[in-house]
Coordinates of C-alpha atoms and ligand atoms in Angstrom, one line a residue:
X1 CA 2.1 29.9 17.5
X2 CA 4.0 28.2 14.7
X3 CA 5.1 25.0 14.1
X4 CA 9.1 24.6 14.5
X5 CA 9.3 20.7 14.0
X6 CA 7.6 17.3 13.4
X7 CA 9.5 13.9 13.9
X8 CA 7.7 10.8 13.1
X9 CA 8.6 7.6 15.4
X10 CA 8.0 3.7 14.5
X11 CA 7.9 0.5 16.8
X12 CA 6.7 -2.3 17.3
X13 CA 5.2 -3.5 21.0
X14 CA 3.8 -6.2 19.6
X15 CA 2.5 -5.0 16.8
X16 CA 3.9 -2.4 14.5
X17 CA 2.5 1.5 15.0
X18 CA 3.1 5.3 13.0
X19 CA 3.3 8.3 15.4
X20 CA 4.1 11.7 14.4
X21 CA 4.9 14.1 16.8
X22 CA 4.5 18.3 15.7
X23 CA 6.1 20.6 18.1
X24 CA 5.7 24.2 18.1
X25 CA 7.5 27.1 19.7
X26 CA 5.1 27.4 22.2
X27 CA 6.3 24.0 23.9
X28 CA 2.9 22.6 22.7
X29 CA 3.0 19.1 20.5
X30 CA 1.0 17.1 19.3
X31 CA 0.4 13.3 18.4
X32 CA -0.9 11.5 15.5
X33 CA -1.8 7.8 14.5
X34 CA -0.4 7.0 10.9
X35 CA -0.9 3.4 10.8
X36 CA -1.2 1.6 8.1
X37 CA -1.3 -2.2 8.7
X38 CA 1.5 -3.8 6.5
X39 CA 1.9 -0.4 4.6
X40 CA 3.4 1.5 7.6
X41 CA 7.0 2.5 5.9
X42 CA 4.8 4.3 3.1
X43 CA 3.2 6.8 5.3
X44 CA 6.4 6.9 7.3
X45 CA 8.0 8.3 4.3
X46 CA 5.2 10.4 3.0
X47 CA 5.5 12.2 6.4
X48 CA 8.9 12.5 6.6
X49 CA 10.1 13.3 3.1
X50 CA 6.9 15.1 1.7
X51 CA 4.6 16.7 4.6
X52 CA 6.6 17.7 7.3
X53 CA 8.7 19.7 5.5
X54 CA 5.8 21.8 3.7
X55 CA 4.7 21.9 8.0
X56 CA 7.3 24.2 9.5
X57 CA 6.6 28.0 10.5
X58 CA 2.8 27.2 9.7
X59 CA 0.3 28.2 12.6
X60 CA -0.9 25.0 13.9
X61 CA -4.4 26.4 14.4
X62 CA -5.2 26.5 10.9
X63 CA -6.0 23.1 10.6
X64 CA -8.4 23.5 7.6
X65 CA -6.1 25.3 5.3
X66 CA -3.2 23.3 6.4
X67 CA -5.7 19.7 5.4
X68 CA -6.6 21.7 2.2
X69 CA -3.1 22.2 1.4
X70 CA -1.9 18.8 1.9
X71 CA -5.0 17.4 0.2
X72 CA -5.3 19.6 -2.9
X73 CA -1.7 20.3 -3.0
X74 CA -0.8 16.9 -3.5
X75 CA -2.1 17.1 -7.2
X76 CA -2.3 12.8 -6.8
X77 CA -5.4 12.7 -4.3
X78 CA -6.6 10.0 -2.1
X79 CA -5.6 6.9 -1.3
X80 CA -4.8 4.9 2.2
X81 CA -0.9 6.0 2.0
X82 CA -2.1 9.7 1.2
X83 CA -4.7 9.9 4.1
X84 CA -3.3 8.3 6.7
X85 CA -0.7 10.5 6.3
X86 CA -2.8 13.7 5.8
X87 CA -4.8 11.6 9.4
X88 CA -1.9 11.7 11.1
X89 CA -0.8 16.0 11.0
X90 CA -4.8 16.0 11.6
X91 CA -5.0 14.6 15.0
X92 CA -1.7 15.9 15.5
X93 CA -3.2 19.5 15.0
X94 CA -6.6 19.0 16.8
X95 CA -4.5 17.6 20.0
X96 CA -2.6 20.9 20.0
X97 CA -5.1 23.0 19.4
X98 CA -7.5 20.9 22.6
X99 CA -4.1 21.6 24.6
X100 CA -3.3 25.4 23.5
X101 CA -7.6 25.9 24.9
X102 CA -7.3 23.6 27.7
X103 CA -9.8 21.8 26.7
X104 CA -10.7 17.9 25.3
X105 CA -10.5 17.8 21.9
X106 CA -14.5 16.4 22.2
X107 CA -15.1 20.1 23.4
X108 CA -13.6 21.1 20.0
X109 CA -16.1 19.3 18.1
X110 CA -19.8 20.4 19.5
X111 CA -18.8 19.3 22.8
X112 CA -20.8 16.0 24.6
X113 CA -23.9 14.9 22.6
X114 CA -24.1 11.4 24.8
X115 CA -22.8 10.5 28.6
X116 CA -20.5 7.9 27.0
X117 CA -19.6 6.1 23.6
X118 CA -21.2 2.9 23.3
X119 CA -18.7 0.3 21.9
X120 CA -18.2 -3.5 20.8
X121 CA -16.1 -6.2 21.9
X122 CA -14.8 -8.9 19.3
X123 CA -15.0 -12.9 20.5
X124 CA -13.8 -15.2 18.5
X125 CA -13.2 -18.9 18.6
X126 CA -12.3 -22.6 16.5
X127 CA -15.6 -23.4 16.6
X128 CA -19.2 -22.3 17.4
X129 CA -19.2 -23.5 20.8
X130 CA -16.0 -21.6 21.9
X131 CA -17.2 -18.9 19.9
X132 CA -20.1 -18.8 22.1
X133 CA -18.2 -19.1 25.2
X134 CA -15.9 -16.4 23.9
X135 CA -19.4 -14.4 23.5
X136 CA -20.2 -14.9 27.2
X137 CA -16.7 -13.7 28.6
X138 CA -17.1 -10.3 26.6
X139 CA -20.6 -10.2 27.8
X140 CA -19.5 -10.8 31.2
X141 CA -16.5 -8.0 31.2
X142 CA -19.7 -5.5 30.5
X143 CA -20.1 -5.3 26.8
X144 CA -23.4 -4.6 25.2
X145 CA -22.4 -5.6 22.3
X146 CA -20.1 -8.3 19.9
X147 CA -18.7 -9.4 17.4
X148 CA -18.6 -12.9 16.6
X149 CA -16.7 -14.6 14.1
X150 CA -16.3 -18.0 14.2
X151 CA -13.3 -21.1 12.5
X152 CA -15.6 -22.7 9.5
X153 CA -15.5 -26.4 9.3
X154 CA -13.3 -28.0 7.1
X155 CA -11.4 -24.3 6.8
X156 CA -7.7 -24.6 8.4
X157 CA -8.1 -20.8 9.3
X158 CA -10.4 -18.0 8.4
X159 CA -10.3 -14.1 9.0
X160 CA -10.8 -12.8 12.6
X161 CA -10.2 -16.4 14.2
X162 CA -7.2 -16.5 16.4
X163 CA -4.5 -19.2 16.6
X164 CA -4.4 -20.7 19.6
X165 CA -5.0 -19.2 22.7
X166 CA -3.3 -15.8 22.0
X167 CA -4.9 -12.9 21.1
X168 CA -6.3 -12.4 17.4
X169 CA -3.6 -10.1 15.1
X170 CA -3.7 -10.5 11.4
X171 CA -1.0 -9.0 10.9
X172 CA 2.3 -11.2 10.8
X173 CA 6.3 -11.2 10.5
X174 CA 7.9 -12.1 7.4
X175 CA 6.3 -12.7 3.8
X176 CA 2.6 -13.0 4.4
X177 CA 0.5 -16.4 5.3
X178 CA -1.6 -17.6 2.8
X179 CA -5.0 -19.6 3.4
X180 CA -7.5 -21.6 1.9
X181 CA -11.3 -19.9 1.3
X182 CA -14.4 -21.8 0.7
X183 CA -17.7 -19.0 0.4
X184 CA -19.9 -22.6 0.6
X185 CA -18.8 -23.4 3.6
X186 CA -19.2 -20.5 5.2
X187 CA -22.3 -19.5 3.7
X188 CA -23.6 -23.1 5.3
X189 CA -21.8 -22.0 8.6
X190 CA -22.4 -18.6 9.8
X191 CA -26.5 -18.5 10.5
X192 CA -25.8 -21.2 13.0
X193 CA -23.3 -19.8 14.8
X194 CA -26.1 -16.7 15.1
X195 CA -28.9 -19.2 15.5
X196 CA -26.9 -20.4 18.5
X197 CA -26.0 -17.3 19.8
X198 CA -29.7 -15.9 20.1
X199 CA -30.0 -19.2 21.7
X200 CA -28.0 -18.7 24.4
X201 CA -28.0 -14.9 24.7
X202 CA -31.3 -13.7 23.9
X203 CA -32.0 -10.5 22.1
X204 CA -30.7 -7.7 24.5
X205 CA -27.3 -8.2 23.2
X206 CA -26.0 -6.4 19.9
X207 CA -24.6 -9.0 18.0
X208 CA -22.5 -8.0 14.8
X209 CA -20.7 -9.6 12.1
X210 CA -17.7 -9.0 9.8
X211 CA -17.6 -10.8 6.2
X212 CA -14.6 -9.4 5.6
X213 CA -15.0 -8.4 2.2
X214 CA -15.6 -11.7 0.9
X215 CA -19.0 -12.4 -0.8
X216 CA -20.6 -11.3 -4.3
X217 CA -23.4 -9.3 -3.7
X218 CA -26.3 -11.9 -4.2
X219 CA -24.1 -13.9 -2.0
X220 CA -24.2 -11.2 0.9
X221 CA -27.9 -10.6 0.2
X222 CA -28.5 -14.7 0.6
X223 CA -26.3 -14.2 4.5
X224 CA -28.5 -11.2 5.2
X225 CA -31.8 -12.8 4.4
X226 CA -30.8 -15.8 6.8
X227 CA -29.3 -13.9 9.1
X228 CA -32.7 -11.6 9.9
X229 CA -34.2 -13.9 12.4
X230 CA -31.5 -13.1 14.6
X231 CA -31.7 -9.5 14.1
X232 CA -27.7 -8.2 14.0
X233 CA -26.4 -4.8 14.5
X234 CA -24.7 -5.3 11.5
X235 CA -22.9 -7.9 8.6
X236 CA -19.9 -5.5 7.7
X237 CA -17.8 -5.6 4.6
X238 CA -19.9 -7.9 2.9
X239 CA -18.2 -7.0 -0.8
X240 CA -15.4 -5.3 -1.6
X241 CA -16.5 -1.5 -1.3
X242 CA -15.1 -0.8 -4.7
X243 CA -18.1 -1.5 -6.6
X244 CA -20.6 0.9 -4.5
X245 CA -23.6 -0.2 -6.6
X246 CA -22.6 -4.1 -5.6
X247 CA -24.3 -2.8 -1.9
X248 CA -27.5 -1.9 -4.3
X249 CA -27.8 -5.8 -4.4
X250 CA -27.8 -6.4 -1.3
X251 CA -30.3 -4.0 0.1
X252 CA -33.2 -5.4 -2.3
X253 CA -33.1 -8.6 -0.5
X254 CA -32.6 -8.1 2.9
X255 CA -33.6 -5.8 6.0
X256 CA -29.7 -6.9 8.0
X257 CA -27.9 -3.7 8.8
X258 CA -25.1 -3.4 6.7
X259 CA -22.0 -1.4 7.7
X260 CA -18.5 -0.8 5.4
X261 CA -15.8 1.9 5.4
X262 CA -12.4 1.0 7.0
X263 CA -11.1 0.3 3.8
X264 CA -12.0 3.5 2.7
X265 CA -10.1 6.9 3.0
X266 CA -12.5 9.6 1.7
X267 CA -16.0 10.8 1.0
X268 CA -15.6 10.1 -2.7
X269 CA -15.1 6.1 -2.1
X270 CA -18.4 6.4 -0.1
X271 CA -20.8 9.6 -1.2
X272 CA -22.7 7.3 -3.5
X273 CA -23.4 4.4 -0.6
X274 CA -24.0 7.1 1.6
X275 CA -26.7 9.4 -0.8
X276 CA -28.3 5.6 -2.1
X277 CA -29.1 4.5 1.6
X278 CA -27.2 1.5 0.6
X279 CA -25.6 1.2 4.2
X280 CA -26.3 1.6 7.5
X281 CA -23.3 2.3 8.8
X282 CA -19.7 3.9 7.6
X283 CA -16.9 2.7 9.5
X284 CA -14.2 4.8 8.1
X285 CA -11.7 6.1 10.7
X286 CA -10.0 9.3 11.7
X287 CA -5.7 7.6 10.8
X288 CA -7.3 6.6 7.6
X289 CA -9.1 8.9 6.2
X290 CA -7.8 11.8 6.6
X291 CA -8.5 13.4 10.6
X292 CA -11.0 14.9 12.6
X293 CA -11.2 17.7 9.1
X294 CA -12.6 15.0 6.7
X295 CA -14.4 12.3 9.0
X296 CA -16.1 15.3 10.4
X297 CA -17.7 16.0 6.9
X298 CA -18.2 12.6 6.0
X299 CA -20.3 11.8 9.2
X300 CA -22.5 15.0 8.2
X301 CA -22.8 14.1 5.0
X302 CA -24.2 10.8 6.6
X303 CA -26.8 12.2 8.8
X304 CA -28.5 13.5 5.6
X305 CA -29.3 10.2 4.6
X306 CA -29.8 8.2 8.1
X307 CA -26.1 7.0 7.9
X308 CA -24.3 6.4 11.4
X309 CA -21.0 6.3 12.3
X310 CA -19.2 3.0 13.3
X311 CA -15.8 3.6 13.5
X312 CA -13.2 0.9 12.7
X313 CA -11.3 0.4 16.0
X314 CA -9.0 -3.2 15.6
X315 CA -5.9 -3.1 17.3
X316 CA -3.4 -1.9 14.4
X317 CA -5.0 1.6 14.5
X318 CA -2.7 2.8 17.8
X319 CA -4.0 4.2 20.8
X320 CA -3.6 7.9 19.9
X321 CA -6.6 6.5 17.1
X322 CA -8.6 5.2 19.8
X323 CA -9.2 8.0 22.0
X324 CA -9.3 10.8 19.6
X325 CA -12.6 8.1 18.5
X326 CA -13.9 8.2 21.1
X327 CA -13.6 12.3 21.3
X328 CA -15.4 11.9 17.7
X329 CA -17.8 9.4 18.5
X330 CA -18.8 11.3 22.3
X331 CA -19.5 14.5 19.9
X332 CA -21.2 14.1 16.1
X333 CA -24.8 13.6 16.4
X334 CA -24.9 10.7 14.6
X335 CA -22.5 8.1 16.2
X336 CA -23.4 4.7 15.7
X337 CA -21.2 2.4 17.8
X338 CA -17.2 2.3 17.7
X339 CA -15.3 -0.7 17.6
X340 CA -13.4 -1.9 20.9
X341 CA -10.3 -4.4 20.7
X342 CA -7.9 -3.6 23.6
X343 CA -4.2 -3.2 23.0
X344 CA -2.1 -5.3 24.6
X345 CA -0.6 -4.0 27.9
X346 CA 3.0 -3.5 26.2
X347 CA 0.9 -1.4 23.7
X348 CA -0.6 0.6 26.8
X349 CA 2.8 1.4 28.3
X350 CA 4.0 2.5 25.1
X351 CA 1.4 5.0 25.1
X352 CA -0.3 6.2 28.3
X353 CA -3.8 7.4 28.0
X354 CA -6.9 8.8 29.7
X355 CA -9.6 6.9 28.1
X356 CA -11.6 3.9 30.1
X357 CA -14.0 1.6 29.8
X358 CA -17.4 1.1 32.1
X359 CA -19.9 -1.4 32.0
X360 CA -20.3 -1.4 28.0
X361 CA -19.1 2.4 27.3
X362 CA -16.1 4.2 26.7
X363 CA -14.8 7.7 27.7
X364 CA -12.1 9.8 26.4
X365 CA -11.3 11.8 29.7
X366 CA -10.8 15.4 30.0
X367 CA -7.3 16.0 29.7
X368 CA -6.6 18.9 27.1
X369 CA -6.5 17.2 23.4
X370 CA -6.7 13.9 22.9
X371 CA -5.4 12.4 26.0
X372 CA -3.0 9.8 24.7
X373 CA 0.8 10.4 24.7
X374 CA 3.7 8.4 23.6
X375 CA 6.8 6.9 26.3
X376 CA 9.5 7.4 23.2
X377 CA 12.0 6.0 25.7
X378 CA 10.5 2.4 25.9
X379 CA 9.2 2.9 22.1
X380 CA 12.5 2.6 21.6
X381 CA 13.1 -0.7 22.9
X382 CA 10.2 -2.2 20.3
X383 CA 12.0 -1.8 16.9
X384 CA 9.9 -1.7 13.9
X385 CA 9.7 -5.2 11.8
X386 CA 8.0 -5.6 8.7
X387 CA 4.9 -7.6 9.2
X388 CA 2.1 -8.3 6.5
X389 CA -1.5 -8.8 6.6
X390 CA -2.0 -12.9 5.3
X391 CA -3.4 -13.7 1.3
X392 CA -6.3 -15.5 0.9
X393 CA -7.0 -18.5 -1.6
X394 CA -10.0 -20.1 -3.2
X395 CA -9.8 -24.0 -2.7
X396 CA -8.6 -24.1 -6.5
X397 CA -6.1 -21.7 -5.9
X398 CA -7.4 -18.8 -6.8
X399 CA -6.1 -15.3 -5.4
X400 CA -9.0 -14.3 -3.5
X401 CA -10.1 -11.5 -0.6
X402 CA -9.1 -11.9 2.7
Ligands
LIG501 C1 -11.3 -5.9 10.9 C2 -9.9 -5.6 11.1 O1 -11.7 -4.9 12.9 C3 -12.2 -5.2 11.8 O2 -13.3 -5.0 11.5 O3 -11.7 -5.8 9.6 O4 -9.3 -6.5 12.0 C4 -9.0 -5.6 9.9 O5 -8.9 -6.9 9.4 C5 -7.6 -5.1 10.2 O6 -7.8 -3.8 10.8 C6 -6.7 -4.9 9.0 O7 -5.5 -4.4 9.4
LIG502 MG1 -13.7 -5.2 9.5

């Protein structure tokens, strides 16, 4: 089999989404998510101007050379641009391969380790009260676990809080929004919101939280202490994930599981939280770092040292991400929880799939590969437009994480 071309297609149902497409002169294609929220022209043109080319006449089946190639061949290694791009002819390659076998690309992989993959549900709302309510809705659609992120009091906005009554999506049209950050505030805020939630829920939900990259380390390890009476699945992202050693912190003060990745694109931004024990959890995901060939080696690396998966799943990685996830996540051993934000219905006609949902789990169905294809007729009628993911201040004006 050989590959004979690969075309890479853009739009926007509601939100903006990368897809390349390889064909081969067998009739077999695949798909591939290259998504990268406010970044997506980059991998666009990385594809299209610099990997496809190198693509044609190779034999699709030799995924690992053709990831070595594009990895080591680059000379100018890493990065989110460079792996989502490299992510993207992954996928691509495993769905061809699942469909040249007839089998689920979860078959490819060590076949079925679990029945189904356990996943979890954001809620969100202005305050802790709808937050809560937002809490019981999720619980009541059959989640067994969620997220909960909550508005901050005397905050006009914070991260993972939508506006109004429409669903949450950072990511927005034109220049980017900018808002105002106050760590006090929501250092005062967030253990009640929890307090309240084992309150009303009890313990036999998993209940997680995001920080969102926005504490110091002794900051995080202040929100983890407090947070330990209420026993979370996880605070994620609580520092930037730069400074590996900043999770060091952390861990000597508190027994919170602590979970970071989907700003992270390969083994090297993670091997030393990993080896340390300094998380719990490494969330980074198939589109971003790099396929099934690398996030198959960084999850066994993991297992070495206790690590779980727990795949970022938000809504600007496309569908094509989310069930070759949940092919990943029904297969390595050590599969923590993936993340579960639904598309929006224009998204799901834009790209039929097989997965489902039931009562808390996910499956990725049985169809050869991974099950998600793209209607590049009504793609068509969602044209891409630039959209960026908002700034954050500090209250003095300070550039700060968002
Ligand atoms: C978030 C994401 O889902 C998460 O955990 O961190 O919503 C993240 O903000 C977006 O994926 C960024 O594009
Ligand atoms: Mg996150």
């Amino acid at each position: 089999m050989k590959i004979t071309t690969a075309s890479v297609n853009v739009c926007s149902p509601g939100r903006n989404f990368t897809t390349l497409k390889i064909e081969t002169d067998e009739g077999i294609y695949g798909l591939g998510d290259g998504t990268l929220n406010g970044r997506e022209l980059a991998v666009v043109s990385y594809l299209r101007e610099h990997l496809i080319p190198c693509l044609i006449g190779r034999d699709p089946f030799q995924i690992e050379d053709i990831w070595q190639y594009l990895y080591r061949g680059a000379y100018w290694r890493r990065g989110p641009v460079t792996m989502s791009a490299i992510g993207a002819v992954d996928m691509a390659l495993w769905d061809i391969k699942g469909k040249a076998l007839n089998t689920p690309a979860y078959n490819l992989l060590g076949g079925k380790s679990r029945n189904g993959v356990l996943v979890y549900a954001h809620a969100n709302g202005a305050d802790i009260e709808q937050t809560i309510d937002a809490v019981a809705r999720q619980i009541d659609l059959g989640y067994l676990a969620v997220r909960a992120q909550s508005g901050i009091p005397g905050l006009a906005s914070t991260y993972g809080v939508a506006k109004g009554n429409k669903p949450y999506e950072p990511a927005e049209r034109g220049l980017p929004s900018e808002s105002l950050w106050s760590t006090e505030k929501y250092l005062r805020h967030v253990p009640e919101l929890f307090e309240r939630a084992r309150q009303q829920f009890g313990e036999d939900i998993h209940l997680l939280h995001d920080c969102h990259h926005r504490l110091t380390p002794i900051e995080a390890a202040r929100l983890g202490k407090e947070l330990e009476p209420y026993h979370l699945f996880w605070i994620e992202d609580p520092v930037p994930a730069e400074l590996q050693e900043g999770f060091r912190v952390i861990r000597q003060h508190t027994t919170t599981p602590l979970a970071t990745g989907e700003a992270l694109n390969t083994i090297w931004d993670a091997q030393e939280l990993i080896r340390e024990q300094w998380i719990d959890y490494i969330r980074m995901t198939l589109v971003h770092a790099g396929g099934f060939t690398h996030l198959k080696k960084i999850a066994d690396f993991a297992a070495l040292f206790h690590v779980r998966t727990g795949c970022h799943g938000a809504t600007d990685l496309s569908p094509i991400s989310m069930g070759a996830a949940l092919h990943f996540g029904l297969a390595i051993h050590n599969f923590g929880i993936q993340e579960h934000m639904p598309h929006s219905a224009e998204t799901d006609a834009v790209f039929p799939h097989q997965y489902s949902f039931d009562a808390g789990y996910m499956y990725p169905g049985d169809a050869p590969g991974l099950g998600v294809e793209i209607d590049e007729t009504l793609a068509a009628k969602y044209p891409y437009q630039r959209a960026y993911l908002p700034i954050n201040r500090k209250m003095d004006g300070t550039l700060f994480d968002w």
